[in-house]
Amino acid sequence: MSVWQLVAVGLVLLLGLVGVPAPGVPGQAIVWAAVLWWALTDMTPTAWGVLIGATALMLLNQALKPLLPPRRPGESGAPRRTLMIGGVAGIVGFFVVPVVGGALGYVGAVFGAERLRLGSRGAAWASVRSVMRATGYAVLVELFCCLLVAGAWLGAVLWG
């Protein structure tokens, strides 16, 4: 696989990751499709292993989705911009502080955006709790699964 194809797969993965917190965007499917594209083009045992692992993880996420509270961003009271900032910070946080940085980045960014919007610490924490109840758990689980897949792909490309 050429460097330009790897860059294109990486950009599609990034598009899928950014699409996870956005309502109506099938971020998880985009991430899986990018890994499928890479595996079908690369045709190595490592690529197929990453694809099999990604498929299993995504199917597990879909099976657990009904157990999580449904996404109702309108009930949280926070604007969409706050949720998008949280999603982007979760993606960055995952790579800055592996694994736990995703959750820390999401919650921290939502708190920061709400603190700026509302003005007080207490109101911002109340908003963070409301956001987490309304959208956060489902978004974090889906984002975490997609980040694990993206991290496995990146690891396979760099060290495989």
PDB file of C-alpha atoms in Angstrom:
ATOM      1  CA  MET A   1       0.000   0.000   0.000  1.00  0.00           C
ATOM      2  CA  SER A   2       1.398   3.383  -0.956  1.00  0.00           C
ATOM      3  CA  VAL A   3       1.970   6.214   1.458  1.00  0.00           C
ATOM      4  CA  TRP A   4      -0.813   8.251  -0.128  1.00  0.00           C
ATOM      5  CA  GLN A   5      -3.295   5.419   0.364  1.00  0.00           C
ATOM      6  CA  LEU A   6      -2.251   5.118   4.016  1.00  0.00           C
ATOM      7  CA  VAL A   7      -2.748   8.860   4.437  1.00  0.00           C
ATOM      8  CA  ALA A   8      -6.189   8.576   2.808  1.00  0.00           C
ATOM      9  CA  VAL A   9      -7.153   5.686   5.122  1.00  0.00           C
ATOM     10  CA  GLY A  10      -5.927   7.731   8.087  1.00  0.00           C
ATOM     11  CA  LEU A  11      -8.019  10.710   6.998  1.00  0.00           C
ATOM     12  CA  VAL A  12     -11.113   8.511   6.645  1.00  0.00           C
ATOM     13  CA  LEU A  13     -10.434   7.102  10.129  1.00  0.00           C
ATOM     14  CA  LEU A  14     -10.140  10.647  11.463  1.00  0.00           C
ATOM     15  CA  LEU A  15     -13.385  11.601   9.727  1.00  0.00           C
ATOM     16  CA  GLY A  16     -15.085   8.645  11.402  1.00  0.00           C
ATOM     17  CA  LEU A  17     -13.675   9.571  14.812  1.00  0.00           C
ATOM     18  CA  VAL A  18     -14.896  13.140  14.464  1.00  0.00           C
ATOM     19  CA  GLY A  19     -18.255  11.789  13.319  1.00  0.00           C
ATOM     20  CA  VAL A  20     -18.829   9.683  16.441  1.00  0.00           C
ATOM     21  CA  PRO A  21     -19.977  12.548  18.702  1.00  0.00           C
ATOM     22  CA  ALA A  22     -21.907  14.209  15.862  1.00  0.00           C
ATOM     23  CA  PRO A  23     -25.565  13.201  15.826  1.00  0.00           C
ATOM     24  CA  GLY A  24     -26.613  11.429  12.651  1.00  0.00           C
ATOM     25  CA  VAL A  25     -23.100  10.663  11.392  1.00  0.00           C
ATOM     26  CA  PRO A  26     -22.236   6.932  11.304  1.00  0.00           C
ATOM     27  CA  GLY A  27     -18.755   7.395  12.740  1.00  0.00           C
ATOM     28  CA  GLN A  28     -18.396   3.790  13.807  1.00  0.00           C
ATOM     29  CA  ALA A  29     -19.255   2.508  10.329  1.00  0.00           C
ATOM     30  CA  ILE A  30     -16.818   4.956   8.730  1.00  0.00           C
ATOM     31  CA  VAL A  31     -13.998   3.791  11.016  1.00  0.00           C
ATOM     32  CA  TRP A  32     -14.739   0.143  10.251  1.00  0.00           C
ATOM     33  CA  ALA A  33     -14.941   0.837   6.497  1.00  0.00           C
ATOM     34  CA  ALA A  34     -11.524   2.530   6.590  1.00  0.00           C
ATOM     35  CA  VAL A  35      -9.985  -0.512   8.281  1.00  0.00           C
ATOM     36  CA  LEU A  36     -11.725  -2.786   5.748  1.00  0.00           C
ATOM     37  CA  TRP A  37     -10.318  -0.710   2.889  1.00  0.00           C
ATOM     38  CA  TRP A  38      -6.827  -0.964   4.383  1.00  0.00           C
ATOM     39  CA  ALA A  39      -7.086  -4.717   4.998  1.00  0.00           C
ATOM     40  CA  LEU A  40      -8.382  -5.437   1.497  1.00  0.00           C
ATOM     41  CA  THR A  41      -5.556  -3.395  -0.014  1.00  0.00           C
ATOM     42  CA  ASP A  42      -2.726  -4.521   2.288  1.00  0.00           C
ATOM     43  CA  MET A  43      -3.609  -8.267   2.419  1.00  0.00           C
ATOM     44  CA  THR A  44      -1.181  -9.147   5.246  1.00  0.00           C
ATOM     45  CA  PRO A  45      -1.995 -11.323   8.256  1.00  0.00           C
ATOM     46  CA  THR A  46      -1.587  -8.271  10.504  1.00  0.00           C
ATOM     47  CA  ALA A  47      -4.121  -6.296   8.461  1.00  0.00           C
ATOM     48  CA  TRP A  48      -6.613  -9.146   8.591  1.00  0.00           C
ATOM     49  CA  GLY A  49      -6.050  -9.529  12.334  1.00  0.00           C
ATOM     50  CA  VAL A  50      -6.774  -5.845  12.880  1.00  0.00           C
ATOM     51  CA  LEU A  51      -9.892  -6.129  10.708  1.00  0.00           C
ATOM     52  CA  ILE A  52     -11.136  -9.177  12.629  1.00  0.00           C
ATOM     53  CA  GLY A  53     -10.484  -7.454  15.965  1.00  0.00           C
ATOM     54  CA  ALA A  54     -12.175  -4.257  14.754  1.00  0.00           C
ATOM     55  CA  THR A  55     -15.197  -6.200  13.554  1.00  0.00           C
ATOM     56  CA  ALA A  56     -15.523  -8.072  16.849  1.00  0.00           C
ATOM     57  CA  LEU A  57     -15.168  -4.863  18.866  1.00  0.00           C
ATOM     58  CA  MET A  58     -17.697  -2.971  16.758  1.00  0.00           C
ATOM     59  CA  LEU A  59     -20.199  -5.836  16.965  1.00  0.00           C
ATOM     60  CA  LEU A  60     -19.741  -5.965  20.742  1.00  0.00           C
ATOM     61  CA  ASN A  61     -20.363  -2.223  20.908  1.00  0.00           C
ATOM     62  CA  GLN A  62     -23.551  -2.628  18.873  1.00  0.00           C
ATOM     63  CA  ALA A  63     -24.705  -5.442  21.155  1.00  0.00           C
ATOM     64  CA  LEU A  64     -24.103  -3.344  24.290  1.00  0.00           C
ATOM     65  CA  LYS A  65     -25.684  -0.171  22.893  1.00  0.00           C
ATOM     66  CA  PRO A  66     -29.241  -1.031  24.044  1.00  0.00           C
ATOM     67  CA  LEU A  67     -27.961  -1.341  27.627  1.00  0.00           C
ATOM     68  CA  LEU A  68     -26.684   2.252  27.632  1.00  0.00           C
ATOM     69  CA  PRO A  69     -28.897   5.300  28.088  1.00  0.00           C
ATOM     70  CA  PRO A  70     -30.092   6.606  24.710  1.00  0.00           C
ATOM     71  CA  ARG A  71     -28.573   9.736  23.202  1.00  0.00           C
ATOM     72  CA  ARG A  72     -30.778  12.727  23.904  1.00  0.00           C
ATOM     73  CA  PRO A  73     -28.569  15.766  23.404  1.00  0.00           C
ATOM     74  CA  GLY A  74     -31.520  18.152  23.507  1.00  0.00           C
ATOM     75  CA  GLU A  75     -32.255  17.188  27.123  1.00  0.00           C
ATOM     76  CA  SER A  76     -28.798  18.138  28.381  1.00  0.00           C
ATOM     77  CA  GLY A  77     -29.235  21.857  27.812  1.00  0.00           C
ATOM     78  CA  ALA A  78     -25.715  22.154  26.391  1.00  0.00           C
ATOM     79  CA  PRO A  79     -25.276  23.453  22.841  1.00  0.00           C
ATOM     80  CA  ARG A  80     -24.057  21.138  20.067  1.00  0.00           C
ATOM     81  CA  ARG A  81     -20.818  23.093  19.919  1.00  0.00           C
ATOM     82  CA  THR A  82     -20.002  21.952  23.469  1.00  0.00           C
ATOM     83  CA  LEU A  83     -20.581  18.321  22.520  1.00  0.00           C
ATOM     84  CA  MET A  84     -18.388  18.643  19.435  1.00  0.00           C
ATOM     85  CA  ILE A  85     -15.609  20.288  21.454  1.00  0.00           C
ATOM     86  CA  GLY A  86     -15.856  17.415  23.917  1.00  0.00           C
ATOM     87  CA  GLY A  87     -15.645  14.838  21.124  1.00  0.00           C
ATOM     88  CA  VAL A  88     -12.595  16.421  19.521  1.00  0.00           C
ATOM     89  CA  ALA A  89     -10.884  16.764  22.922  1.00  0.00           C
ATOM     90  CA  GLY A  90     -11.670  13.107  23.615  1.00  0.00           C
ATOM     91  CA  ILE A  91      -9.924  12.082  20.396  1.00  0.00           C
ATOM     92  CA  VAL A  92      -6.880  14.240  21.142  1.00  0.00           C
ATOM     93  CA  GLY A  93      -6.827  13.123  24.776  1.00  0.00           C
ATOM     94  CA  PHE A  94      -6.814   9.447  23.771  1.00  0.00           C
ATOM     95  CA  PHE A  95      -3.547   9.903  21.896  1.00  0.00           C
ATOM     96  CA  VAL A  96      -1.948  12.283  24.418  1.00  0.00           C
ATOM     97  CA  VAL A  97      -2.737  10.099  27.446  1.00  0.00           C
ATOM     98  CA  PRO A  98      -3.391   6.618  26.014  1.00  0.00           C
ATOM     99  CA  VAL A  99      -6.709   4.939  26.839  1.00  0.00           C
ATOM    100  CA  VAL A 100      -7.940   7.077  29.782  1.00  0.00           C
ATOM    101  CA  GLY A 101      -7.195  10.364  28.034  1.00  0.00           C
ATOM    102  CA  GLY A 102     -10.283   9.980  25.855  1.00  0.00           C
ATOM    103  CA  ALA A 103     -12.680  10.143  28.776  1.00  0.00           C
ATOM    104  CA  LEU A 104     -10.635  12.797  30.556  1.00  0.00           C
ATOM    105  CA  GLY A 105     -10.473  14.949  27.426  1.00  0.00           C
ATOM    106  CA  TYR A 106     -14.208  14.656  26.769  1.00  0.00           C
ATOM    107  CA  VAL A 107     -15.305  15.499  30.299  1.00  0.00           C
ATOM    108  CA  GLY A 108     -12.662  18.204  30.720  1.00  0.00           C
ATOM    109  CA  ALA A 109     -13.532  19.938  27.476  1.00  0.00           C
ATOM    110  CA  VAL A 110     -17.266  19.841  28.192  1.00  0.00           C
ATOM    111  CA  PHE A 111     -16.568  21.322  31.636  1.00  0.00           C
ATOM    112  CA  GLY A 112     -14.323  24.034  30.153  1.00  0.00           C
ATOM    113  CA  ALA A 113     -16.801  24.990  27.447  1.00  0.00           C
ATOM    114  CA  GLU A 114     -19.684  25.082  29.902  1.00  0.00           C
ATOM    115  CA  ARG A 115     -17.634  27.075  32.419  1.00  0.00           C
ATOM    116  CA  LEU A 116     -16.993  29.709  29.775  1.00  0.00           C
ATOM    117  CA  ARG A 117     -20.624  29.686  28.683  1.00  0.00           C
ATOM    118  CA  LEU A 118     -22.270  29.665  32.128  1.00  0.00           C
ATOM    119  CA  GLY A 119     -19.679  31.520  34.173  1.00  0.00           C
ATOM    120  CA  SER A 120     -19.627  29.508  37.412  1.00  0.00           C
ATOM    121  CA  ARG A 121     -17.981  26.263  38.439  1.00  0.00           C
ATOM    122  CA  GLY A 122     -21.131  24.835  40.049  1.00  0.00           C
ATOM    123  CA  ALA A 123     -23.282  25.480  37.005  1.00  0.00           C
ATOM    124  CA  ALA A 124     -20.616  23.970  34.740  1.00  0.00           C
ATOM    125  CA  TRP A 125     -20.434  20.756  36.819  1.00  0.00           C
ATOM    126  CA  ALA A 126     -24.219  20.517  36.829  1.00  0.00           C
ATOM    127  CA  SER A 127     -24.154  20.848  33.043  1.00  0.00           C
ATOM    128  CA  VAL A 128     -21.412  18.198  32.737  1.00  0.00           C
ATOM    129  CA  ARG A 129     -23.513  15.777  34.790  1.00  0.00           C
ATOM    130  CA  SER A 130     -26.516  16.538  32.619  1.00  0.00           C
ATOM    131  CA  VAL A 131     -24.503  16.031  29.416  1.00  0.00           C
ATOM    132  CA  MET A 132     -23.086  12.757  30.701  1.00  0.00           C
ATOM    133  CA  ARG A 133     -26.556  11.499  31.548  1.00  0.00           C
ATOM    134  CA  ALA A 134     -28.031  12.584  28.229  1.00  0.00           C
ATOM    135  CA  THR A 135     -25.253  11.683  25.788  1.00  0.00           C
ATOM    136  CA  GLY A 136     -21.937  11.024  27.415  1.00  0.00           C
ATOM    137  CA  TYR A 137     -22.020   7.348  28.241  1.00  0.00           C
ATOM    138  CA  ALA A 138     -23.129   6.190  24.801  1.00  0.00           C
ATOM    139  CA  VAL A 139     -20.754   8.618  23.072  1.00  0.00           C
ATOM    140  CA  LEU A 140     -17.812   7.653  25.269  1.00  0.00           C
ATOM    141  CA  VAL A 141     -18.292   3.924  24.749  1.00  0.00           C
ATOM    142  CA  GLU A 142     -18.625   4.297  20.985  1.00  0.00           C
ATOM    143  CA  LEU A 143     -15.715   6.748  20.812  1.00  0.00           C
ATOM    144  CA  PHE A 144     -13.556   4.456  22.953  1.00  0.00           C
ATOM    145  CA  CYS A 145     -14.242   1.494  20.649  1.00  0.00           C
ATOM    146  CA  CYS A 146     -13.445   3.556  17.569  1.00  0.00           C
ATOM    147  CA  LEU A 147     -10.284   4.925  19.171  1.00  0.00           C
ATOM    148  CA  LEU A 148      -9.124   1.392  20.010  1.00  0.00           C
ATOM    149  CA  VAL A 149      -9.629   0.401  16.385  1.00  0.00           C
ATOM    150  CA  ALA A 150      -7.804   3.516  15.149  1.00  0.00           C
ATOM    151  CA  GLY A 151      -4.981   2.873  17.619  1.00  0.00           C
ATOM    152  CA  ALA A 152      -4.672  -0.764  16.480  1.00  0.00           C
ATOM    153  CA  TRP A 153      -4.555   0.391  12.859  1.00  0.00           C
ATOM    154  CA  LEU A 154      -1.917   3.019  13.639  1.00  0.00           C
ATOM    155  CA  GLY A 155       0.145   0.510  15.600  1.00  0.00           C
ATOM    156  CA  ALA A 156      -0.054  -2.034  12.782  1.00  0.00           C
ATOM    157  CA  VAL A 157       0.972   0.556  10.199  1.00  0.00           C
ATOM    158  CA  LEU A 158       3.881   1.893  12.252  1.00  0.00           C
ATOM    159  CA  TRP A 159       5.227  -1.383  13.647  1.00  0.00           C
ATOM    160  CA  GLY A 160       3.731  -3.992  11.317  1.00  0.00           C
TER     161      GLY A 160
END
